[in-house]
Amino acid sequence: MQRRSSKEEAPFPWRQCVVLALCNAAHFYTICSLFSYAGFLVVDLGWSQNVDEAGYVAGYLGSALVVGRLFTSVLWGRLADAFGRKPAILLSMGGILIGNLAFGMTKSLHAALIVRAIFLGACNGWVSLMGVYVGEVGGASRQNRVNGYTLTGGTFCQLSGPAVAALLYNKIPRYPALAPSLLGACLALVAMLLGSVWLTETKQPGYALVGDDAEPDQVSSDVQSTLFAKGVFLRFALGFATFAAFDTIPLWAIASLKAGGLDLTRAHLAIILTVASGVQVVYSFRFMAQFMEGRGLRGSLVSAACAAASVLIFIPMCGGLEAPFGVKLLFLAVPVTVFYAAATTAFSAAQAIVNNVVRSAERGYANGVAATVEAVGKAAGPTFGAVVLATGFSSHHGGFAAFWCLASSLLMAVAVARKLPESVEKSLDDELATIEMTRRKEVGFDEGQEMWDAKLGKRDSEPVLSSLDDSAA
């Protein structure tokens, strides 16, 4: 049977995109919905005395999820490489489903931290799996488009999730966080049901060399390359700054004017995040892929990170603004929209770069490693941002220190991205295929792909290799 030469020849995977968007929505809602009501939750359940000091505790809730991921991100990548991408994704959605239900029922701080760390962190491998599946189901030249649709679901929940969660919060007074948590559980359930039908398995054999298990030293690992290390650093820096901002911006917005915040109510914060979410969803769905194709991965990351850093530098300058809500809406909704659009673009570019610099055989493991390092940044970011912000409020310095430190992290990512070579724009698999084709022409080999694979000793050509051995005997 003749094989397709590339993913671009296959029909566009619309059904898979729908499932990926739902999975990303469940994942991001679980993370970001907390940010809008964490400051109120820790006060209502007696974990903090007031909202100005809520950052000391709220930051731990955001970090607990990512700390749990530290210990299993690589294992999720190994699981996907060993048993397939589809079962690993469905298992991750199961972890999100159980974790949301459990978190909504908790009333003690220790139980909340344990639930978020184990079920929503360790038992959720989506961060390790998304990049792998997107790259394989879309192909190198279409992964930005597939990624744009996938991120649309996450972006929608990343921004509208906190708004909806703020409105649902405390609808069940006995369990204030249960109503918003139930929505996250429903998203995960729908993703599991549709995923079991529409997701296709993209893990294919035939990438490794025959005998590489017996002689591993003969095959160099792309995970050990300098380019991969730079890609991982980009994901770390972006994860640190953006996750800290997800937590820090709402905490700053609800803080009192005297402390240096905007003194927004829960309803006002929900309105601002809802306004910002509408613009961001349109951008991710319609324009992000075009922007990235025009600018390239490196150009997109540099432009987006610079825009996000500029927003973080500007936001604390609005602290203490005594003005009608309409004015506050303008001064906060516009920069928040720009920040989330920029963060989504930068993350998408960094994820594609990590995919492009490793071969398919190692992509699950490589994304697991990248997700682990990224998780360190995401775990440290919310706690760092919230604590520095609370410290700034207590010392009457406002939020300048917190936001400007996060902007510095983004600018470091810019410095690294500008030094990346042009080769990161294309998949290493495609580059190797081009080199392989050139070699075939140089040696005048024209006996077909299967015979060429057999000559190189690829695993998917073992039957052909056996027939060659038989004929030689």
Short mmCIF file of N, CA, C and O in Angstrom, two decimals, residues 237-350:
data_model
loop_
_atom_site.label_atom_id
_atom_site.label_comp_id
_atom_site.label_asym_id
_atom_site.label_seq_id
_atom_site.Cartn_x
_atom_site.Cartn_y
_atom_site.Cartn_z
N ALA A 237 10.55 30.30 30.65
CA ALA A 237 10.43 31.74 30.88
C ALA A 237 9.01 32.22 30.61
O ALA A 237 8.45 33.02 31.37
N LEU A 238 8.41 31.72 29.53
CA LEU A 238 7.04 32.11 29.20
C LEU A 238 6.06 31.57 30.24
O LEU A 238 5.11 32.27 30.64
N GLY A 239 6.27 30.32 30.67
CA GLY A 239 5.40 29.75 31.68
C GLY A 239 5.46 30.51 33.00
O GLY A 239 4.44 30.76 33.64
N PHE A 240 6.66 30.89 33.40
CA PHE A 240 6.83 31.64 34.65
C PHE A 240 6.09 32.96 34.60
O PHE A 240 5.30 33.30 35.49
N ALA A 241 6.32 33.74 33.53
CA ALA A 241 5.77 35.09 33.47
C ALA A 241 4.26 35.08 33.26
O ALA A 241 3.52 35.81 33.93
N THR A 242 3.78 34.24 32.35
CA THR A 242 2.35 34.29 32.02
C THR A 242 1.49 33.71 33.14
O THR A 242 0.44 34.27 33.47
N PHE A 243 1.93 32.60 33.74
CA PHE A 243 1.14 32.03 34.82
C PHE A 243 1.12 32.94 36.04
O PHE A 243 0.12 33.04 36.73
N ALA A 244 2.24 33.60 36.29
CA ALA A 244 2.26 34.57 37.38
C ALA A 244 1.29 35.71 37.09
O ALA A 244 0.57 36.17 37.98
N ALA A 245 1.26 36.15 35.84
CA ALA A 245 0.37 37.26 35.47
C ALA A 245 -1.09 36.84 35.57
O ALA A 245 -1.94 37.65 35.97
N PHE A 246 -1.41 35.58 35.18
CA PHE A 246 -2.79 35.11 35.31
C PHE A 246 -3.30 35.27 36.74
O PHE A 246 -4.47 35.56 36.97
N ASP A 247 -2.42 35.05 37.69
CA ASP A 247 -2.79 35.13 39.11
C ASP A 247 -2.67 36.55 39.64
O ASP A 247 -3.49 37.02 40.43
N THR A 248 -1.62 37.26 39.20
CA THR A 248 -1.29 38.55 39.78
C THR A 248 -2.24 39.66 39.32
O THR A 248 -2.61 40.53 40.12
N ILE A 249 -2.63 39.63 38.05
CA ILE A 249 -3.49 40.69 37.53
C ILE A 249 -4.83 40.75 38.29
O ILE A 249 -5.24 41.83 38.74
N PRO A 250 -5.56 39.63 38.47
CA PRO A 250 -6.81 39.72 39.25
C PRO A 250 -6.59 40.14 40.70
O PRO A 250 -7.38 40.91 41.26
N LEU A 251 -5.51 39.62 41.33
CA LEU A 251 -5.24 40.00 42.72
C LEU A 251 -4.95 41.50 42.83
O LEU A 251 -5.39 42.16 43.78
N TRP A 252 -4.23 42.04 41.86
CA TRP A 252 -3.95 43.47 41.84
C TRP A 252 -5.23 44.26 41.61
O TRP A 252 -5.46 45.30 42.23
N ALA A 253 -6.09 43.77 40.72
CA ALA A 253 -7.30 44.50 40.35
C ALA A 253 -8.29 44.61 41.51
O ALA A 253 -8.99 45.63 41.64
N ILE A 254 -8.38 43.57 42.36
CA ILE A 254 -9.37 43.62 43.46
C ILE A 254 -8.81 44.26 44.72
O ILE A 254 -9.55 44.51 45.67
N ALA A 255 -7.50 44.53 44.73
CA ALA A 255 -6.89 45.16 45.92
C ALA A 255 -7.39 46.59 46.06
O ALA A 255 -7.87 47.22 45.10
N SER A 256 -7.30 47.13 47.26
CA SER A 256 -7.83 48.47 47.55
C SER A 256 -7.02 49.54 46.83
O SER A 256 -5.86 49.34 46.46
N LEU A 257 -7.65 50.69 46.62
CA LEU A 257 -6.95 51.82 46.00
C LEU A 257 -5.77 52.27 46.86
O LEU A 257 -4.72 52.66 46.33
N LYS A 258 -5.94 52.22 48.16
CA LYS A 258 -4.87 52.64 49.06
C LYS A 258 -3.64 51.76 48.91
O LYS A 258 -2.50 52.25 48.96
N ALA A 259 -3.86 50.47 48.68
CA ALA A 259 -2.73 49.55 48.53
C ALA A 259 -2.06 49.71 47.17
O ALA A 259 -0.90 49.35 47.00
N GLY A 260 -2.80 50.21 46.18
CA GLY A 260 -2.24 50.36 44.84
C GLY A 260 -2.97 49.56 43.79
O GLY A 260 -2.49 49.43 42.66
N GLY A 261 -4.17 49.03 44.15
CA GLY A 261 -4.95 48.28 43.19
C GLY A 261 -6.04 49.13 42.57
O GLY A 261 -5.95 50.36 42.55
N LEU A 262 -7.10 48.47 42.05
CA LEU A 262 -8.21 49.19 41.44
C LEU A 262 -9.50 49.07 42.24
O LEU A 262 -10.50 49.68 41.87
N ASP A 263 -9.50 48.24 43.28
CA ASP A 263 -10.67 48.07 44.15
C ASP A 263 -11.90 47.61 43.36
O ASP A 263 -13.01 48.09 43.56
N LEU A 264 -11.70 46.64 42.45
CA LEU A 264 -12.81 46.12 41.65
C LEU A 264 -13.59 45.08 42.45
O LEU A 264 -13.02 44.33 43.24
N THR A 265 -14.88 45.05 42.22
CA THR A 265 -15.70 43.99 42.80
C THR A 265 -15.58 42.73 41.94
O THR A 265 -15.03 42.77 40.82
N ARG A 266 -16.12 41.62 42.44
CA ARG A 266 -16.07 40.38 41.68
C ARG A 266 -16.82 40.52 40.35
O ARG A 266 -16.38 40.04 39.31
N ALA A 267 -17.94 41.22 40.38
CA ALA A 267 -18.74 41.41 39.16
C ALA A 267 -17.99 42.27 38.14
O ALA A 267 -18.00 41.99 36.94
N HIS A 268 -17.34 43.34 38.62
CA HIS A 268 -16.59 44.21 37.72
C HIS A 268 -15.41 43.46 37.09
O HIS A 268 -15.13 43.63 35.89
N LEU A 269 -14.74 42.65 37.88
CA LEU A 269 -13.63 41.87 37.35
C LEU A 269 -14.13 40.88 36.29
O LEU A 269 -13.49 40.70 35.25
N ALA A 270 -15.28 40.28 36.55
CA ALA A 270 -15.85 39.34 35.58
C ALA A 270 -16.18 40.04 34.27
O ALA A 270 -15.96 39.49 33.18
N ILE A 271 -16.69 41.25 34.33
CA ILE A 271 -17.03 42.00 33.12
C ILE A 271 -15.77 42.31 32.31
O ILE A 271 -15.75 42.15 31.08
N ILE A 272 -14.72 42.74 32.98
CA ILE A 272 -13.48 43.06 32.28
C ILE A 272 -12.90 41.84 31.59
O ILE A 272 -12.49 41.89 30.42
N LEU A 273 -12.88 40.71 32.27
CA LEU A 273 -12.33 39.50 31.68
C LEU A 273 -13.21 38.99 30.54
O LEU A 273 -12.70 38.43 29.56
N THR A 274 -14.52 39.20 30.64
CA THR A 274 -15.42 38.78 29.57
C THR A 274 -15.20 39.62 28.31
O THR A 274 -15.16 39.09 27.19
N VAL A 275 -15.06 40.92 28.48
CA VAL A 275 -14.79 41.80 27.34
C VAL A 275 -13.49 41.40 26.65
O VAL A 275 -13.42 41.30 25.42
N ALA A 276 -12.46 41.16 27.44
CA ALA A 276 -11.17 40.78 26.87
C ALA A 276 -11.24 39.43 26.16
O ALA A 276 -10.60 39.22 25.13
N SER A 277 -12.04 38.52 26.68
CA SER A 277 -12.10 37.17 26.11
C SER A 277 -12.69 37.16 24.71
O SER A 277 -12.27 36.38 23.85
N GLY A 278 -13.67 38.01 24.44
CA GLY A 278 -14.30 38.03 23.13
C GLY A 278 -13.31 38.35 22.03
O GLY A 278 -13.25 37.67 21.00
N VAL A 279 -12.50 39.36 22.24
CA VAL A 279 -11.50 39.74 21.25
C VAL A 279 -10.44 38.65 21.09
O VAL A 279 -10.03 38.31 19.98
N GLN A 280 -10.03 38.08 22.20
CA GLN A 280 -8.97 37.08 22.17
C GLN A 280 -9.40 35.80 21.44
O GLN A 280 -8.62 35.21 20.69
N VAL A 281 -10.63 35.37 21.61
CA VAL A 281 -11.11 34.16 20.94
C VAL A 281 -11.10 34.37 19.42
O VAL A 281 -10.69 33.49 18.66
N VAL A 282 -11.55 35.54 18.98
CA VAL A 282 -11.55 35.84 17.54
C VAL A 282 -10.12 35.82 17.00
O VAL A 282 -9.85 35.28 15.92
N TYR A 283 -9.20 36.40 17.75
CA TYR A 283 -7.80 36.42 17.32
C TYR A 283 -7.24 35.01 17.18
O TYR A 283 -6.62 34.68 16.16
N SER A 284 -7.43 34.17 18.19
CA SER A 284 -6.87 32.82 18.16
C SER A 284 -7.46 31.99 17.03
O SER A 284 -6.74 31.24 16.36
N PHE A 285 -8.77 32.14 16.82
CA PHE A 285 -9.45 31.30 15.82
C PHE A 285 -9.17 31.78 14.40
O PHE A 285 -9.00 30.96 13.49
N ARG A 286 -9.10 33.08 14.21
CA ARG A 286 -9.07 33.61 12.85
C ARG A 286 -7.72 34.15 12.41
O ARG A 286 -7.33 34.01 11.24
N PHE A 287 -6.98 34.78 13.30
CA PHE A 287 -5.82 35.54 12.87
C PHE A 287 -4.47 35.02 13.34
O PHE A 287 -3.44 35.35 12.75
N MET A 288 -4.42 34.25 14.42
CA MET A 288 -3.13 33.87 14.98
C MET A 288 -2.28 33.07 14.02
O MET A 288 -1.08 33.32 13.86
N ALA A 289 -2.88 32.05 13.37
CA ALA A 289 -2.11 31.22 12.44
C ALA A 289 -1.55 32.06 11.30
O ALA A 289 -0.39 31.87 10.88
N GLN A 290 -2.35 32.99 10.77
CA GLN A 290 -1.88 33.85 9.69
C GLN A 290 -0.73 34.73 10.15
O GLN A 290 0.26 34.93 9.42
N PHE A 291 -0.86 35.27 11.36
CA PHE A 291 0.21 36.11 11.91
C PHE A 291 1.51 35.32 12.04
O PHE A 291 2.59 35.79 11.65
N MET A 292 1.41 34.09 12.57
CA MET A 292 2.61 33.29 12.78
C MET A 292 3.22 32.81 11.47
O MET A 292 4.44 32.72 11.35
N GLU A 293 2.38 32.50 10.49
CA GLU A 293 2.92 32.11 9.19
C GLU A 293 3.64 33.27 8.52
O GLU A 293 4.64 33.08 7.84
N GLY A 294 3.13 34.48 8.72
CA GLY A 294 3.77 35.65 8.13
C GLY A 294 5.05 36.04 8.83
O GLY A 294 6.03 36.42 8.19
N ARG A 295 5.06 35.94 10.15
CA ARG A 295 6.23 36.35 10.93
C ARG A 295 7.23 35.24 11.16
O ARG A 295 8.39 35.51 11.47
N GLY A 296 6.78 33.98 11.02
CA GLY A 296 7.66 32.87 11.37
C GLY A 296 7.63 32.61 12.86
O GLY A 296 7.15 33.46 13.65
N LEU A 297 8.15 31.47 13.28
CA LEU A 297 8.12 31.13 14.70
C LEU A 297 8.96 32.08 15.53
O LEU A 297 8.53 32.56 16.59
N ARG A 298 10.16 32.37 15.07
CA ARG A 298 11.04 33.26 15.85
C ARG A 298 10.48 34.68 15.90
O ARG A 298 10.42 35.31 16.97
N GLY A 299 10.06 35.21 14.75
CA GLY A 299 9.52 36.56 14.72
C GLY A 299 8.25 36.70 15.54
O GLY A 299 8.04 37.70 16.22
N SER A 300 7.40 35.67 15.48
CA SER A 300 6.16 35.70 16.25
C SER A 300 6.45 35.72 17.74
O SER A 300 5.82 36.47 18.50
N LEU A 301 7.38 34.89 18.18
CA LEU A 301 7.69 34.81 19.61
C LEU A 301 8.28 36.13 20.10
O LEU A 301 7.90 36.63 21.16
N VAL A 302 9.21 36.69 19.33
CA VAL A 302 9.85 37.95 19.75
C VAL A 302 8.83 39.07 19.82
O VAL A 302 8.76 39.82 20.81
N SER A 303 8.00 39.21 18.78
CA SER A 303 7.00 40.28 18.77
C SER A 303 5.99 40.13 19.91
O SER A 303 5.65 41.10 20.59
N ALA A 304 5.51 38.88 20.11
CA ALA A 304 4.51 38.64 21.14
C ALA A 304 5.07 38.87 22.53
O ALA A 304 4.40 39.48 23.39
N ALA A 305 6.27 38.37 22.80
CA ALA A 305 6.86 38.54 24.13
C ALA A 305 7.14 40.01 24.43
O ALA A 305 6.96 40.47 25.57
N CYS A 306 7.56 40.77 23.43
CA CYS A 306 7.80 42.21 23.64
C CYS A 306 6.48 42.93 23.96
O CYS A 306 6.43 43.80 24.84
N ALA A 307 5.41 42.55 23.25
CA ALA A 307 4.11 43.17 23.50
C ALA A 307 3.62 42.84 24.91
O ALA A 307 3.11 43.71 25.64
N ALA A 308 3.77 41.57 25.32
CA ALA A 308 3.33 41.16 26.65
C ALA A 308 4.13 41.87 27.74
O ALA A 308 3.58 42.30 28.76
N ALA A 309 5.43 42.01 27.53
CA ALA A 309 6.27 42.71 28.51
C ALA A 309 5.86 44.17 28.64
O ALA A 309 5.83 44.73 29.75
N SER A 310 5.54 44.81 27.52
CA SER A 310 5.12 46.22 27.55
C SER A 310 3.84 46.39 28.37
O SER A 310 3.68 47.36 29.12
N VAL A 311 2.91 45.43 28.22
CA VAL A 311 1.66 45.49 28.97
C VAL A 311 1.93 45.37 30.47
O VAL A 311 1.35 46.12 31.28
N LEU A 312 2.80 44.44 30.86
CA LEU A 312 3.09 44.25 32.28
C LEU A 312 3.77 45.47 32.88
O LEU A 312 3.60 45.77 34.08
N ILE A 313 4.56 46.16 32.09
CA ILE A 313 5.19 47.39 32.58
C ILE A 313 4.15 48.49 32.80
O ILE A 313 4.23 49.28 33.74
N PHE A 314 3.13 48.51 31.93
CA PHE A 314 2.12 49.57 31.98
C PHE A 314 1.09 49.37 33.08
O PHE A 314 0.68 50.34 33.74
N ILE A 315 0.64 48.14 33.31
CA ILE A 315 -0.51 47.88 34.19
C ILE A 315 -0.37 48.51 35.58
O ILE A 315 -1.31 49.18 36.05
N PRO A 316 0.74 48.33 36.32
CA PRO A 316 0.78 48.89 37.68
C PRO A 316 0.72 50.42 37.72
O PRO A 316 0.44 51.00 38.78
N MET A 317 0.95 51.06 36.57
CA MET A 317 0.85 52.53 36.54
C MET A 317 -0.58 53.00 36.73
O MET A 317 -0.82 54.16 37.04
N CYS A 318 -1.55 52.08 36.53
CA CYS A 318 -2.97 52.42 36.72
C CYS A 318 -3.42 52.22 38.16
O CYS A 318 -4.59 52.47 38.49
N GLY A 319 -2.55 51.73 39.02
CA GLY A 319 -2.91 51.46 40.40
C GLY A 319 -3.36 52.71 41.14
O GLY A 319 -2.79 53.79 40.97
N GLY A 320 -4.42 52.57 41.97
CA GLY A 320 -4.93 53.70 42.73
C GLY A 320 -5.79 54.64 41.91
O GLY A 320 -6.11 55.74 42.37
N LEU A 321 -6.17 54.23 40.70
CA LEU A 321 -6.97 55.09 39.82
C LEU A 321 -8.38 55.27 40.37
O LEU A 321 -9.15 54.32 40.47
N GLU A 322 -8.72 56.49 40.74
CA GLU A 322 -10.07 56.80 41.22
C GLU A 322 -10.87 57.34 40.05
O GLU A 322 -10.75 58.50 39.68
N ALA A 323 -11.67 56.47 39.46
CA ALA A 323 -12.42 56.84 38.27
C ALA A 323 -13.64 55.94 38.16
O ALA A 323 -13.72 54.89 38.80
N PRO A 324 -14.63 56.34 37.36
CA PRO A 324 -15.80 55.47 37.14
C PRO A 324 -15.36 54.13 36.55
O PRO A 324 -14.29 54.01 35.94
N PHE A 325 -16.24 53.14 36.71
CA PHE A 325 -15.90 51.80 36.24
C PHE A 325 -15.63 51.77 34.74
O PHE A 325 -14.78 51.02 34.27
N GLY A 326 -16.33 52.60 33.96
CA GLY A 326 -16.11 52.63 32.52
C GLY A 326 -14.68 52.97 32.17
O GLY A 326 -14.10 52.41 31.23
N VAL A 327 -14.09 53.88 32.91
CA VAL A 327 -12.69 54.27 32.67
C VAL A 327 -11.76 53.13 33.06
O VAL A 327 -10.80 52.81 32.34
N LYS A 328 -12.03 52.48 34.20
CA LYS A 328 -11.21 51.36 34.62
C LYS A 328 -11.31 50.21 33.62
O LYS A 328 -10.33 49.50 33.35
N LEU A 329 -12.51 50.02 33.08
CA LEU A 329 -12.71 48.97 32.08
C LEU A 329 -11.80 49.20 30.88
O LEU A 329 -11.14 48.27 30.39
N LEU A 330 -11.74 50.44 30.41
CA LEU A 330 -10.89 50.77 29.27
C LEU A 330 -9.42 50.56 29.58
O LEU A 330 -8.68 49.96 28.79
N PHE A 331 -8.99 51.04 30.75
CA PHE A 331 -7.58 50.99 31.09
C PHE A 331 -7.09 49.58 31.41
O PHE A 331 -5.89 49.32 31.34
N LEU A 332 -8.00 48.65 31.75
CA LEU A 332 -7.56 47.30 32.08
C LEU A 332 -7.92 46.28 31.00
O LEU A 332 -7.12 45.39 30.69
N ALA A 333 -9.10 46.40 30.39
CA ALA A 333 -9.52 45.41 29.40
C ALA A 333 -8.62 45.41 28.17
O ALA A 333 -8.28 44.35 27.63
N VAL A 334 -8.22 46.57 27.71
CA VAL A 334 -7.37 46.64 26.51
C VAL A 334 -6.00 46.00 26.75
O VAL A 334 -5.58 45.12 25.98
N PRO A 335 -5.27 46.38 27.79
CA PRO A 335 -3.98 45.72 28.00
C PRO A 335 -4.09 44.23 28.32
O PRO A 335 -3.23 43.44 27.91
N VAL A 336 -5.15 43.81 29.04
CA VAL A 336 -5.32 42.39 29.32
C VAL A 336 -5.55 41.61 28.03
O VAL A 336 -4.99 40.52 27.83
N THR A 337 -6.34 42.17 27.12
CA THR A 337 -6.57 41.52 25.84
C THR A 337 -5.27 41.37 25.07
O THR A 337 -4.96 40.31 24.51
N VAL A 338 -4.49 42.43 25.02
CA VAL A 338 -3.20 42.38 24.31
C VAL A 338 -2.28 41.37 24.96
O VAL A 338 -1.59 40.59 24.27
N PHE A 339 -2.26 41.34 26.29
CA PHE A 339 -1.36 40.43 26.99
C PHE A 339 -1.69 38.97 26.68
O PHE A 339 -0.81 38.18 26.37
N TYR A 340 -2.97 38.61 26.77
CA TYR A 340 -3.34 37.22 26.54
C TYR A 340 -3.14 36.81 25.09
O TYR A 340 -2.77 35.67 24.80
N ALA A 341 -3.41 37.72 24.16
CA ALA A 341 -3.15 37.42 22.74
C ALA A 341 -1.66 37.19 22.52
O ALA A 341 -1.25 36.25 21.83
N ALA A 342 -0.84 38.03 23.12
CA ALA A 342 0.61 37.89 22.98
C ALA A 342 1.11 36.61 23.65
O ALA A 342 1.95 35.89 23.09
N ALA A 343 0.58 36.31 24.83
CA ALA A 343 1.03 35.11 25.55
C ALA A 343 0.66 33.85 24.77
O ALA A 343 1.46 32.91 24.67
N THR A 344 -0.55 33.82 24.20
CA THR A 344 -0.98 32.66 23.41
C THR A 344 -0.08 32.46 22.21
O THR A 344 0.32 31.34 21.88
N THR A 345 0.24 33.55 21.51
CA THR A 345 1.11 33.47 20.34
C THR A 345 2.50 32.99 20.72
O THR A 345 3.08 32.12 20.04
N ALA A 346 3.07 33.53 21.79
CA ALA A 346 4.42 33.15 22.20
C ALA A 346 4.48 31.69 22.61
O ALA A 346 5.42 30.97 22.25
N PHE A 347 3.47 31.22 23.35
CA PHE A 347 3.44 29.82 23.76
C PHE A 347 3.33 28.90 22.55
O PHE A 347 4.00 27.86 22.48
N SER A 348 2.50 29.27 21.60
CA SER A 348 2.32 28.45 20.40
C SER A 348 3.64 28.35 19.62
O SER A 348 4.00 27.28 19.14
N ALA A 349 4.34 29.45 19.52
CA ALA A 349 5.62 29.45 18.81
C ALA A 349 6.66 28.60 19.54
O ALA A 349 7.39 27.82 18.92
N ALA A 350 6.73 28.74 20.87
CA ALA A 350 7.70 27.96 21.64
C ALA A 350 7.41 26.47 21.55
O ALA A 350 8.31 25.64 21.44
#
